[in-house]
Every structure is written in C-alpha cells, then in structure tokens.
Tab-separated table of C-alpha atoms and ligand atoms in Angstrom:
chain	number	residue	atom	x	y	z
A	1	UNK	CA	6.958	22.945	18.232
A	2	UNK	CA	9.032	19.934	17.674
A	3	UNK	CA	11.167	21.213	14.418
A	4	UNK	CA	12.761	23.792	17.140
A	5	UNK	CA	13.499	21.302	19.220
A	6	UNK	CA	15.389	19.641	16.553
A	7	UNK	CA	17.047	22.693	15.118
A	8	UNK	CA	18.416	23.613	18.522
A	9	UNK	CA	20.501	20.481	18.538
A	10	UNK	CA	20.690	19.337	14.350
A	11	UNK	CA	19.734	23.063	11.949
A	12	UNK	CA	20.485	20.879	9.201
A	13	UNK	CA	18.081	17.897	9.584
A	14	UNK	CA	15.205	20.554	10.871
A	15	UNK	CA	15.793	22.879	7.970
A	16	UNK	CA	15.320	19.590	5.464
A	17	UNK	CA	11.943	18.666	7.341
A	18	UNK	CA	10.673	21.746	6.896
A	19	UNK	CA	11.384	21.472	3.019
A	20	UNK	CA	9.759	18.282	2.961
A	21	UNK	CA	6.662	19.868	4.946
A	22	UNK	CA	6.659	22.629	2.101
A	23	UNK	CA	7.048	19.981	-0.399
A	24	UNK	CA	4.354	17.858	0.800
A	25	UNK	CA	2.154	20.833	1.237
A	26	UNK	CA	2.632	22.386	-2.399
A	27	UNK	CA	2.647	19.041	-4.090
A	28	UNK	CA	-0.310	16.278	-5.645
A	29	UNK	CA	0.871	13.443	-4.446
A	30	UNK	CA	-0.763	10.505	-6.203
A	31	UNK	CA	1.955	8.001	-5.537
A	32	UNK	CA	-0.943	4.994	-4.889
A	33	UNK	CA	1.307	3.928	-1.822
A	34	UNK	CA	1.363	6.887	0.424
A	35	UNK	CA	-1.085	8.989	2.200
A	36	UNK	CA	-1.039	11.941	5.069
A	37	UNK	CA	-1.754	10.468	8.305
A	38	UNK	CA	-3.386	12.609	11.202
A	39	UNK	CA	-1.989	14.370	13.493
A	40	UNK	CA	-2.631	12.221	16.249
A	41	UNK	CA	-0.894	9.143	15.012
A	42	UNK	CA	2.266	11.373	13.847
A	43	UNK	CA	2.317	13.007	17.773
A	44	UNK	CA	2.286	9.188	19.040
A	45	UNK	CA	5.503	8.326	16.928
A	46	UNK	CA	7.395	11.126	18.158
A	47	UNK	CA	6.975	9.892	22.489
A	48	UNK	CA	8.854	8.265	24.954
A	49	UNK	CA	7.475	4.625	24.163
A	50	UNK	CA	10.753	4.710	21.417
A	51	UNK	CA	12.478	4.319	24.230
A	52	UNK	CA	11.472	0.700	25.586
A	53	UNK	CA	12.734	-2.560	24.807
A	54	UNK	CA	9.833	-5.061	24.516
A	55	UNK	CA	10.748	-7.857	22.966
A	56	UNK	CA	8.214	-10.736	22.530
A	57	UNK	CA	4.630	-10.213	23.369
A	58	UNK	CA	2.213	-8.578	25.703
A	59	UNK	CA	2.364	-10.059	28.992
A	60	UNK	CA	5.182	-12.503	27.726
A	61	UNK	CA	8.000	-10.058	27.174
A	62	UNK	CA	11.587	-10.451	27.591
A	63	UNK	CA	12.119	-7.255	29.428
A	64	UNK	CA	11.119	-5.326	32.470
A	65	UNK	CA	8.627	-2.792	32.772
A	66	UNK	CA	6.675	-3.729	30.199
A	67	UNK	CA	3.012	-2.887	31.776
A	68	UNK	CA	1.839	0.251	29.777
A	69	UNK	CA	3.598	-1.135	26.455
A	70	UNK	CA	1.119	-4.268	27.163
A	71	UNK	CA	-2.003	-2.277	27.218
A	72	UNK	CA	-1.191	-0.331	24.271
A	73	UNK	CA	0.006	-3.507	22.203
A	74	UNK	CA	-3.166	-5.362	23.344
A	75	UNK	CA	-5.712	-2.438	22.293
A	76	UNK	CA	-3.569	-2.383	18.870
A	77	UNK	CA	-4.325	-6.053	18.298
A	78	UNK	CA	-7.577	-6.037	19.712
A	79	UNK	CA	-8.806	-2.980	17.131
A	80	UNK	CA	-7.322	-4.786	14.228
A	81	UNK	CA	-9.074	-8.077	14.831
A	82	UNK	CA	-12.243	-5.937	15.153
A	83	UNK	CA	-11.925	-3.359	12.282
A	84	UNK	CA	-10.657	-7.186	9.832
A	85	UNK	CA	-12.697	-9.841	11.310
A	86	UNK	CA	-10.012	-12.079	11.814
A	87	UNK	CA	-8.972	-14.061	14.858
A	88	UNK	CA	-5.753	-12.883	16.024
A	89	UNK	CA	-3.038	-9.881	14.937
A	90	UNK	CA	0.110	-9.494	15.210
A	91	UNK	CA	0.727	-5.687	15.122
A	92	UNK	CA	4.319	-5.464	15.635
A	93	UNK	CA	5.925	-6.165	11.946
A	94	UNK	CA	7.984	-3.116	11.362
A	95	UNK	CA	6.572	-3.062	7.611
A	96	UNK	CA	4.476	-4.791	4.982
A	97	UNK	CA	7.901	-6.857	3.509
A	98	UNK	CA	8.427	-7.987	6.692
A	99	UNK	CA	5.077	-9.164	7.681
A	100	UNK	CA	4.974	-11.197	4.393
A	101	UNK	CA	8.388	-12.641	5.153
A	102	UNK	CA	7.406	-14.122	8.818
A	103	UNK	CA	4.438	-15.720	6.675
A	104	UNK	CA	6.294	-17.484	4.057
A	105	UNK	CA	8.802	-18.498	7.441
A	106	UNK	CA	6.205	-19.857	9.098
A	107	UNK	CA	4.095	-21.746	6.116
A	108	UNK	CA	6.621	-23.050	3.999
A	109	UNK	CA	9.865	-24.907	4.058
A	110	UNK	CA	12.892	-24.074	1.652
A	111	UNK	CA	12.110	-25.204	-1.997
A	112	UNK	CA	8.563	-25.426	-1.776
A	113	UNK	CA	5.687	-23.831	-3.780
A	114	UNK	CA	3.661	-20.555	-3.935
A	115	UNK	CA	1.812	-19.341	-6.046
A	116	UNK	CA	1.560	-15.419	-6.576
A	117	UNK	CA	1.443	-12.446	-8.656
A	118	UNK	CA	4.122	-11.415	-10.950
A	119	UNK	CA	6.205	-8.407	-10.132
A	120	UNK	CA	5.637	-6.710	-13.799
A	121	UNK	CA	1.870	-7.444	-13.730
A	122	UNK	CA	1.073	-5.753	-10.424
A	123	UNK	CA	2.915	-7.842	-7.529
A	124	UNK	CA	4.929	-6.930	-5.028
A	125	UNK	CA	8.742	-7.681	-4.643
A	126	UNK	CA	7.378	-9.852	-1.611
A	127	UNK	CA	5.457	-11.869	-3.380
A	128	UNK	CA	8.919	-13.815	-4.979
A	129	UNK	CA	10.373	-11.530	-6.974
A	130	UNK	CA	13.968	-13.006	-7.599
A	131	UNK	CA	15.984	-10.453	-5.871
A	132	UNK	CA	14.142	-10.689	-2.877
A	133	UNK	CA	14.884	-13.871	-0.516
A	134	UNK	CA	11.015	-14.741	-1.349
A	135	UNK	CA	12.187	-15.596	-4.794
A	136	UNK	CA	15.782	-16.697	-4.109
A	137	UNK	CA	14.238	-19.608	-1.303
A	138	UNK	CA	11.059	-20.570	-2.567
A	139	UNK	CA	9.913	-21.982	-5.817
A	140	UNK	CA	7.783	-19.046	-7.241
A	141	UNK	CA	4.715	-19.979	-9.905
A	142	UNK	CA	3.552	-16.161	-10.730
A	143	UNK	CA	0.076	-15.711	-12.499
A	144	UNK	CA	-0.270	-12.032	-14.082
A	145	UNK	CA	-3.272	-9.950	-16.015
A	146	UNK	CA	-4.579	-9.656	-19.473
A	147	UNK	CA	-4.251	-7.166	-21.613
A	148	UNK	CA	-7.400	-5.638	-19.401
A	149	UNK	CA	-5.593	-5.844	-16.759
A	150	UNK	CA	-7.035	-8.132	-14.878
A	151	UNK	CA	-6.468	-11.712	-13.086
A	152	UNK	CA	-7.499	-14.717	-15.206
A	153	UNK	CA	-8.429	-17.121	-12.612
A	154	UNK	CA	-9.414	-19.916	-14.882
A	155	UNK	CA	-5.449	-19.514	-15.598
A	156	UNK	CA	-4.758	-18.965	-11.892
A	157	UNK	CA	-7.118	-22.531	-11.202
A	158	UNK	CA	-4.685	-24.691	-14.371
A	159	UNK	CA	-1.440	-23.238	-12.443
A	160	UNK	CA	-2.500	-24.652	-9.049
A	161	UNK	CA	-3.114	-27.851	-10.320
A	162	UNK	CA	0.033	-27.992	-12.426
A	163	UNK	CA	2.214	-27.027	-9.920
A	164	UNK	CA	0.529	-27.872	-6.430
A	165	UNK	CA	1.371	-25.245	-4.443
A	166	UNK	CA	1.692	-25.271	-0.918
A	167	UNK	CA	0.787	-21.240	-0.819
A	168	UNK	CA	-1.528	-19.262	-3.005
A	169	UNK	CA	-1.047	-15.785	-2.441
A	170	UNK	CA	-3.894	-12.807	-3.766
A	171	UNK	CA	-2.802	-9.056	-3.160
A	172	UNK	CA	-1.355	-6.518	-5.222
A	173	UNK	CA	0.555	-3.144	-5.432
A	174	UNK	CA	-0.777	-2.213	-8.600
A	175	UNK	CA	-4.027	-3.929	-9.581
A	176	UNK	CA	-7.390	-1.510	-10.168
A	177	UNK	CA	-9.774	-4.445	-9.884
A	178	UNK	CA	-11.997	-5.789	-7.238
A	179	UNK	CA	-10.104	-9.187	-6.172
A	180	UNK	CA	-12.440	-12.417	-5.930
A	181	UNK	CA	-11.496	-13.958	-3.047
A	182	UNK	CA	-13.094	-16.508	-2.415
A	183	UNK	CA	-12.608	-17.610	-6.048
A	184	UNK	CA	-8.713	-17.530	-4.421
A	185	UNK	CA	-9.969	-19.471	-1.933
A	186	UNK	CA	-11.238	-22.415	-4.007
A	187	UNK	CA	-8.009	-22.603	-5.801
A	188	UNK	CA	-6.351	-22.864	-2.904
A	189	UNK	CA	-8.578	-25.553	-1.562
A	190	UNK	CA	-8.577	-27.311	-4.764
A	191	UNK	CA	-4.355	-28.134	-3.966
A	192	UNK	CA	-4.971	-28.398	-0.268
A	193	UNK	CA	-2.751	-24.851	-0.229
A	194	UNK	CA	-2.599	-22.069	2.302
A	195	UNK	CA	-4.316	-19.192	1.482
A	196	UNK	CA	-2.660	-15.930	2.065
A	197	UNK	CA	-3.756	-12.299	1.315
A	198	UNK	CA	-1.757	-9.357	0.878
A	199	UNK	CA	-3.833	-6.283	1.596
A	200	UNK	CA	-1.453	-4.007	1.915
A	201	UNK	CA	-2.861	-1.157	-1.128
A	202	UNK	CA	-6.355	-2.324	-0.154
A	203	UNK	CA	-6.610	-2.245	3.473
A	204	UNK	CA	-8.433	1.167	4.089
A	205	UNK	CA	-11.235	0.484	1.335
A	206	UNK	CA	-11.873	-2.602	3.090
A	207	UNK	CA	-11.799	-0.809	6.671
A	208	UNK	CA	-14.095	1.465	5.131
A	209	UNK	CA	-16.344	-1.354	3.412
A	210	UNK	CA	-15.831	-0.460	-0.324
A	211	UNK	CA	-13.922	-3.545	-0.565
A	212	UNK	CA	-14.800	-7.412	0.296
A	213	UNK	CA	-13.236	-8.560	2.837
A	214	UNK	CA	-10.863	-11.713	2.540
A	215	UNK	CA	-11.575	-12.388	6.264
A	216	UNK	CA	-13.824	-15.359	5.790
A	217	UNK	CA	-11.371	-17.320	3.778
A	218	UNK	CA	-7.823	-16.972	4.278
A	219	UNK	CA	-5.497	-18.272	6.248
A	220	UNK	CA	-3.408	-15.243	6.651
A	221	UNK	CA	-3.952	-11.707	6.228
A	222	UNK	CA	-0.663	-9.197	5.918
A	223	UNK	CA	-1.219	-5.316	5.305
A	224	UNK	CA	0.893	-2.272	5.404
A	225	UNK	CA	-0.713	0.337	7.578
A	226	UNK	CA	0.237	3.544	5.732
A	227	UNK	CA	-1.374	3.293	2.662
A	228	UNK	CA	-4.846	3.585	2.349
A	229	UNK	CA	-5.408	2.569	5.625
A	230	UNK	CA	-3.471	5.817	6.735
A	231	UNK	CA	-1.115	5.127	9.810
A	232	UNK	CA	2.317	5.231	10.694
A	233	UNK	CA	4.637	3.016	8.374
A	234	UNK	CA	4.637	0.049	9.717
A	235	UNK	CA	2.947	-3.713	8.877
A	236	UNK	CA	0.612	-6.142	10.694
A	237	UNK	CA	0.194	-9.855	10.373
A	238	UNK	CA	-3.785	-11.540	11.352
A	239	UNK	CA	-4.367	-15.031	10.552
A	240	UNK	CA	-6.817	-17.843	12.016
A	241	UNK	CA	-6.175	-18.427	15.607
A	242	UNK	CA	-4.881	-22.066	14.769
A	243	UNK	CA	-1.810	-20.225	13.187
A	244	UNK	CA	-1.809	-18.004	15.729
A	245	UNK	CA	1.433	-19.042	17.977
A	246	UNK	CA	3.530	-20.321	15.107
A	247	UNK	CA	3.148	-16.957	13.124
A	248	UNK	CA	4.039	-15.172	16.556
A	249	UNK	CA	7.256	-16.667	16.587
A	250	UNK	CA	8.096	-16.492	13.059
A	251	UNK	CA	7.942	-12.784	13.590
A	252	UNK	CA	9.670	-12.518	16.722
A	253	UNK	CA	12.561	-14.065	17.328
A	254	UNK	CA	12.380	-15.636	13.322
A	255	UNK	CA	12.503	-12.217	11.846
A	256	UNK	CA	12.548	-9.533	14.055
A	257	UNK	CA	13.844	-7.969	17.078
A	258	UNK	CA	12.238	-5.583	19.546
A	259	UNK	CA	8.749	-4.260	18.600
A	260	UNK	CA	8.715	-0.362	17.422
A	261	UNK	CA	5.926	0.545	20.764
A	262	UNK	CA	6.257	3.737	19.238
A	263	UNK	CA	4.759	2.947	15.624
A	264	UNK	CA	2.737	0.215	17.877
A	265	UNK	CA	0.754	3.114	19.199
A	266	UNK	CA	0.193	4.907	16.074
A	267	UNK	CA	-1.012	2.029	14.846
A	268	UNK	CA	-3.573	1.511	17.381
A	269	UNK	CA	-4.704	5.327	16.848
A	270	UNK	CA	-5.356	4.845	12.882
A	271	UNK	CA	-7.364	1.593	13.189
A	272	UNK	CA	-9.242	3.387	15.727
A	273	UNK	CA	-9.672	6.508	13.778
A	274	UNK	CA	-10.451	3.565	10.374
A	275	UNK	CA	-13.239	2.093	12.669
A	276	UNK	CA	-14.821	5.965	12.509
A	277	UNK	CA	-18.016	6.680	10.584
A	278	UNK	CA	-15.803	9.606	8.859
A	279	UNK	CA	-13.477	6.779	7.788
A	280	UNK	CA	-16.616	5.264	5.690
A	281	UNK	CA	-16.693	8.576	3.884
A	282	UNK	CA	-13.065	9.087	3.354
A	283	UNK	CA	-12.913	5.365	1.809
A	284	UNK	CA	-15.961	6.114	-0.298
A	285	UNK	CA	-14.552	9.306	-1.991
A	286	UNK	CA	-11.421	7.627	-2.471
A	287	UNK	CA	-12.763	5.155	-4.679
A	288	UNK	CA	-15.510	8.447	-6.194
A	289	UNK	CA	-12.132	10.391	-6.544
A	290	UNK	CA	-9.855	7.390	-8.679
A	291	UNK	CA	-13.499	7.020	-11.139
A	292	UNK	CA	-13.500	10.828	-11.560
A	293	UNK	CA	-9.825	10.596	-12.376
A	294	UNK	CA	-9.877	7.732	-14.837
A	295	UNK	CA	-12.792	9.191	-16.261
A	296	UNK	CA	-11.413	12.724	-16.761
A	297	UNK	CA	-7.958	11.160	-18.276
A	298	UNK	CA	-9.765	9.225	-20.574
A	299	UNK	CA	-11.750	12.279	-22.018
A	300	UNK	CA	-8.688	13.960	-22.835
A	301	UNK	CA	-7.606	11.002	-24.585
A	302	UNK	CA	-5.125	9.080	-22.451
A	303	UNK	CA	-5.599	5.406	-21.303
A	304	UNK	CA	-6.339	3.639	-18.764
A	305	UNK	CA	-5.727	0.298	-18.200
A	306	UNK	CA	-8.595	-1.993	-18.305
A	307	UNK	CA	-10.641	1.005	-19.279
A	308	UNK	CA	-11.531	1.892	-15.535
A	309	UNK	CA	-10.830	1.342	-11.872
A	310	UNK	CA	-12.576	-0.072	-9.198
A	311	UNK	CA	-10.402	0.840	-6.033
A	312	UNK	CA	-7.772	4.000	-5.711
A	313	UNK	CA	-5.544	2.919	-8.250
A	314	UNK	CA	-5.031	3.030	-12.139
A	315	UNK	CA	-2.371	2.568	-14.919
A	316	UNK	CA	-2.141	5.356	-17.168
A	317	UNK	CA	-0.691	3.189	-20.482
A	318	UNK	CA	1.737	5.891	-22.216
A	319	UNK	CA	2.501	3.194	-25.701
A	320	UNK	CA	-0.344	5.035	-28.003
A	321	UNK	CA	1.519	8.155	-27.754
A	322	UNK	CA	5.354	6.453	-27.737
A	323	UNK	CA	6.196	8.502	-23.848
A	324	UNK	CA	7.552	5.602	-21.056
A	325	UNK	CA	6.480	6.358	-17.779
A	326	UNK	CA	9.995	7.502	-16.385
A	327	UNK	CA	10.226	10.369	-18.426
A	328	UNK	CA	6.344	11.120	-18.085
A	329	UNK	CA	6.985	10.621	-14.204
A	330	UNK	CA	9.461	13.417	-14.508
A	331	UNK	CA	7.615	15.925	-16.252
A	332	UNK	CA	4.309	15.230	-13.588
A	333	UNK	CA	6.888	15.889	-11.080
A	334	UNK	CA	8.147	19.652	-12.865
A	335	UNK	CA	4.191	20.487	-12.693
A	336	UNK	CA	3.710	19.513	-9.058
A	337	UNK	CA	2.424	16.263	-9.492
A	338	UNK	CA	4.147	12.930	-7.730
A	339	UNK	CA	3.331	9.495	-9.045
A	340	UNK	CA	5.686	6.324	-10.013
A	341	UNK	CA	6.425	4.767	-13.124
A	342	UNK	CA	4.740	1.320	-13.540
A	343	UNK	CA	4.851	-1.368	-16.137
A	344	UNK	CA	1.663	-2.051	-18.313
A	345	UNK	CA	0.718	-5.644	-18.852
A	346	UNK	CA	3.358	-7.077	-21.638
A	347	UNK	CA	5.479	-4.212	-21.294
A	348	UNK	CA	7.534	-3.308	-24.293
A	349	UNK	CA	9.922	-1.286	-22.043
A	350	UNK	CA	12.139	-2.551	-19.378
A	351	UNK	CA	11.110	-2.628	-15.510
A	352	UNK	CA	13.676	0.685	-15.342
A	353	UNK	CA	12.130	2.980	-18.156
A	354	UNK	CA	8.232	1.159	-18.416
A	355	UNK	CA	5.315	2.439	-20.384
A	356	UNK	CA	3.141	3.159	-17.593
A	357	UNK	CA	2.513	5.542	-14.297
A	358	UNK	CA	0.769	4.212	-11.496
A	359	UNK	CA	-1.857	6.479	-9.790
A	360	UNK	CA	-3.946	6.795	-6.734
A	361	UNK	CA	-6.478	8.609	-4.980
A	362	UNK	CA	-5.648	8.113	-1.441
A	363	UNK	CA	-3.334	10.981	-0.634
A	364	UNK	CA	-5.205	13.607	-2.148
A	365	UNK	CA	-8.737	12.472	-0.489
A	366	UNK	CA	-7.081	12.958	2.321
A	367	UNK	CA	-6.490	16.636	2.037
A	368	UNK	CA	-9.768	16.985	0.512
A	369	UNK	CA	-10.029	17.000	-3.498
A	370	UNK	CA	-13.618	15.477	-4.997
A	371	UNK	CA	-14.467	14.964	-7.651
A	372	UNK	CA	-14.166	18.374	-9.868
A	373	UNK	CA	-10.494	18.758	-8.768
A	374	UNK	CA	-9.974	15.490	-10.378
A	375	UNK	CA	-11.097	16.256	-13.540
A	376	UNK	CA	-8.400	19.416	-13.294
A	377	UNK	CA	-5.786	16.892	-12.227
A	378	UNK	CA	-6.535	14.808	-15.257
A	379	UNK	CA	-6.301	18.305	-17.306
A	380	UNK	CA	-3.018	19.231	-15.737
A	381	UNK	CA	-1.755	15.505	-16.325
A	382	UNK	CA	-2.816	15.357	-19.951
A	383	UNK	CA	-1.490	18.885	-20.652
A	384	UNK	CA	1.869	17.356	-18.926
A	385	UNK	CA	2.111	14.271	-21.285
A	386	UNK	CA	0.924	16.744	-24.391
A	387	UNK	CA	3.498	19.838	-23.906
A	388	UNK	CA	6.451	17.434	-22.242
A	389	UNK	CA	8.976	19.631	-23.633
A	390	UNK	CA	7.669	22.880	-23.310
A	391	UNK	CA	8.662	24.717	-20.479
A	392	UNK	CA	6.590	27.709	-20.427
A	393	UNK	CA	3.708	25.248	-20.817
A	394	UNK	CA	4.635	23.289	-17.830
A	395	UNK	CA	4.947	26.060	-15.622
A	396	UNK	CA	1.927	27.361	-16.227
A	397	UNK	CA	0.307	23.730	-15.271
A	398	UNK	CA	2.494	24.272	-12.120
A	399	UNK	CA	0.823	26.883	-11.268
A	400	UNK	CA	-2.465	25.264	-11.411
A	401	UNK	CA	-1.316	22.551	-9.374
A	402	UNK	CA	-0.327	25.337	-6.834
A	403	UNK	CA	-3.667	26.410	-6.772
A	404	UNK	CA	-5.156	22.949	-5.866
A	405	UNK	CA	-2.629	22.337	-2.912
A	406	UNK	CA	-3.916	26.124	-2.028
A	407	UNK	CA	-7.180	25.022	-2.093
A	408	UNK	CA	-6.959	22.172	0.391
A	409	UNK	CA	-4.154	23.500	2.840
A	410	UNK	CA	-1.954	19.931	4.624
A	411	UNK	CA	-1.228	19.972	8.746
B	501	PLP	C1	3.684	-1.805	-0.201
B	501	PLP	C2	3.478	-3.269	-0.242
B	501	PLP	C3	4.193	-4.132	0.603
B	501	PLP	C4	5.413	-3.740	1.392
B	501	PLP	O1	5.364	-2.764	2.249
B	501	PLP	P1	6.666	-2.147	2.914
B	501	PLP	O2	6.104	-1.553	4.154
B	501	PLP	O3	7.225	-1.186	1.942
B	501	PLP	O4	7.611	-3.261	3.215
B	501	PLP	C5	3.863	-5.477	0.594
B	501	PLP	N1	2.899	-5.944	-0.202
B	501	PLP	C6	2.214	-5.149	-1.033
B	501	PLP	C7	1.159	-5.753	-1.898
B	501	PLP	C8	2.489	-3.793	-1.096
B	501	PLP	O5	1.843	-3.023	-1.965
C-alpha cells in the first residue's frame, strides 16, 4: 500500500505515519475540530491531480490542459450549492482562514467595521482577533456569551446600532447553541450590513439537517470542510450570485495562488458522500452522542456550560473544582483521550492555561460510539479530572479507553 511506497524512498516519514495511524486508532479523539474522513476522499488526495497548475477558474484558467480539472472543479461547486442552498461556491480556498480572509477582502475596505464574535467567548482567530490581519486591518466590535453561554442578541442588536457596521459576522468554533440566524439577519439589515456566516464547526449538522440553515439570509457563507462535514482539509466560500465574481477574485489572484485539484476532488467526494441518506444518520447521532456526553458528565458531577448542548460541542467548566483546562487536557491525553483547552465565558485564567476543555462528538461518531460508550467516556473523563495525580489510576482509565478504540476498529 502507499506507506511502502513511501518507506522505499523516506523510512523515516513512513515509520512516523504509521505511529500516527496507531495513534489515531488507539486514541478518543474529541478535539470538536477534527474528524476521520473516508477512505475515498483520503485515496483522492493522494493522485496525480497534485500535479496540475490551474490557476483561476473552470473553463477560465490560466494554464493548459485544464479539461478534467474543469469537470471535477465544476461537480465540486455544483454539489456544494446543492447540499447549502446557496447560489454559487467557490471550492478552491485552501482552508477555513483563508476563505474568511477573501471575504473580509472583498466586502470591506481598510478601517471599516465588523461586527463578530470574540475570540475568548467562542470565535475564531478569523473573526478579528488582533494577531490575525482580520484584527490588525479592520475595526473589530466583538459581541460574546453569558454566563450560559450563549449569544445575547438584544446586546448583539445595541452594538450594531452603536457602531454601524459594515459586516456582521455569526459562526463559531466553540459555541454549543443553535445560532438564530435570521435574528443575525435583522441586525444586519437594521445597519444596512453584510451578513456573513461562518459555518465552519457546523457545516455537517446542517448537511445532515440537524441544523438551520443560514442559506436564506446571508450574504456569504464560509466553512471548513473537515470538521463535521468530514472531508479533506480544506475551505469553501458560497455567497449570493450578485457577489459571485467579486468574491472569485478576491480569492484568486487577491489571496491565493493555484487551486489544490487534489483536495478539490476530495472535496467533491465528501459533499457527495454528506448529500447520502447515511450522512442524515451520522449527523443525527452526532448531536444524540454530544447530549449523552453532557448528560453523563454532568451526573458525575462536572459542568457543562450552559447546562447542555445542542450541536457536537460542549465546554466542560473546570473553576468548581480549581483544575484549568491545560493541565486537565494533559491528563485526558495520559488516559487516551484528545481534546483542547478552551476558555469559559469570563475566564479567570489566561487564554494559555484557561478553565475549560472543549469537546465534540464528531470524531468518535464517526468510528461508531452511541450513546452507552458516551456515558463510559464521561466516566473515564470524570475519573481523569478526579484521580489527576494518580498514576495507577490513570492507567487503568487507559485501559478502558483502549477498550473503546477496540471496540470500534479506524481504516
Ligand atoms: C476552524 C475554523 C476556521 C478555520 O479553519 P482553518 O481551516 O483552520 O483555517 C474558521 N472559522 C471557524 C469558525 C472555525 O472553527
């Protein structure tokens, strides 16, 4: 297979693959960001189409010999429209940052306006966080969560109309609530702003319907397509058709270079394989599996916050029993468990150290775990956070979590 084709030419970067594969295999991942794509998709990354230099777009490239990139760029953009409802998609943004960043080149000017999520409360570093060029170029009004975590948009409505934003931008990393959006969508109107969504975490519960769709109101739609959605890594950009050529060129030649056909193709194979019945399901028992989680944490005492989740996401808030979510992070990892630290709302802790750890269901519905193997993952994780310094303690819960993977065997 294609690890000896590697180690005949590079032993060293084969022999770390195969670790990973291992790791992957023996490990809980409930990082909310990632997921295990198919086979399928991960064969089309790996072909020839890495090869070809096809800058600009289908049927208007820059480059030669373009023909069979064209039909597989076309079907990519044609499924996405389909599976989001939304005029036109750009599929070739080589991830979600830069899919946001050809938005904010092509709706705003230097200096002006937008209105999004703070970084601590759940945003993402796109969204005008000041170390990324969102935040160092454009004025940034964030809006963030209440202590139950979720958005105030009575606050979000007084912001717009104090500040007049030219953008309002909804989407999250970290935010366990359904989002209104058309509530977004009258704010927006209500300042004569753009209306952009960011449904990067989100994108495979709405492919799967167990999320609205923000289709019928915004202007833009970004997503990454590796998270829920479960493709290769990689972004896409759809917006209304009126935006359509301007948000072409933003990407390509504002942004980016060539196109990655490669990921291109892969992408086309998970939004077909996200348009599938079986996707429905998957998306279902993603949100069945985060409930039985949250429900099984809070039984053993832990919190949640907001006191539930409505997507594949929650915040397990550490501050009742004094632990910050780095270390806590740390010891999940010693028992087999991966997941990121996270800030609560009004974190007492700094960014680096936090009270919180993010988790999600979207990785491990993918192998296969329902319901009762959440409720032992909330065991395992309470044990964790209870016997943090007790070694024989935490490899016993190792061994548990060895049991799960076991139970639900990966590629
Ligand atoms: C993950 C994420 C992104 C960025 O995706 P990358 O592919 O890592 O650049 C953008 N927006 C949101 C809301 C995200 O959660």
């Amino acid at each position: 297979m294609e690890l000896d084709i590697i180690r005949e030419v590079d032993p060293f970067i084969a022999e770390t693959i195969e670790k990973e594969l291992k790791r992957q295999q023996n490990t809980i991942e409930l990082i909310a960001s990632e997921n295990f794509t198919s086979k399928a998709v991960m064969a089309a990354c790996g072909t020839v189409l890495t090869n070809k230099y096809a800058e600009g777009k289908p049927h208007k490239r820059f480059y030669n010999g373009c023909g069979n990139i064209d039909l597989i760029e076309e079907l990519a953009q044609k499924r996405a429209c389909e599976l989001f409802g939304m005029d036109h998609a750009n599929v070739q943004p080589h991830s979600g940052a830069q899919a946001n960043m050809a938005v904010f080149l092509y709706a705003l000017k230097p200096g002006d306006t937008v209105l999004s999520m703070d970084l601590s409360n759940g945003g993402h570093l796109s969204h005008g966080s000041p170390v990324n060029f969102s935040g160092m170029y454009f004025n940034i009004i964030s809006y963030g969560v209440n202590e139950q975590g979720e958005i105030d948009y009575d606050e979000v409505q007084k912001l717009a109309l104090e500040h007049k934003p030219k953008l309002v931008l909804a989407g999250a990393s970290n935010y366990s609530k359904i989002i209104d959006f058309k509530r977004f969508k009258e704010i927006a109107d209500s300042v004569g702003a753009y209306f952009m969504v960011d449904i990067a975490h989100i994108a495979g519960l709405i492919a799967g319907g167990v999320h609205p769709s923000p289709a019928p109101y915004a202007d833009f739609v970004t997503t990454t397509t590796h998270k829920t959605l479960r493709g290769p890594r990689g972004g896409i950009i759809m917006c209304k058709e009126e935006h359509a050529m301007g948000i072409d060129k933003a990407l390509f030649p504002g942004t980016q270079g060539g196109p990655l056909e490669h990921i291109i193709a892969a992408k086309a194979i998970a939004l077909l394989e996200a348009s599938k019945p079986e996707f429905k399901k998957y998306a279902e028992q993603i949100v069945k599996n985060a409930k039985a989680l949250a429900n099984g944490l809070m039984d053993e005492t832990m919190d949640i916050i907001g006191g539930c989740t409505e997507n594949h996401v929650m915040t397990l808030d550490l501050r009742k029993f004094n632990k910050t979510g780095k270390d806590i992070a740390n010891v999940l990892e010693k028992v087999g468990i991966t997941a990121n630290k996270n800030t609560v709302p009004n974190d007492p802790q700094s960014p680096f150290v936090t009270s919180g750890v993010r988790l999600g269901t979207a990785a491990v519905t993918t192998r296969g775990f329902v319901e009762e193997d959440m409720t032992e993952v909330a065991k395992i994780i309470a044990s964790a956070v209870f016997s943090s310094d007790n070694e024989l303690g935490l490899a016993n819960l190792r061994e548990r979590s060895s049991k799960l993977c076991a139970k639900y065997p990966l590629y």
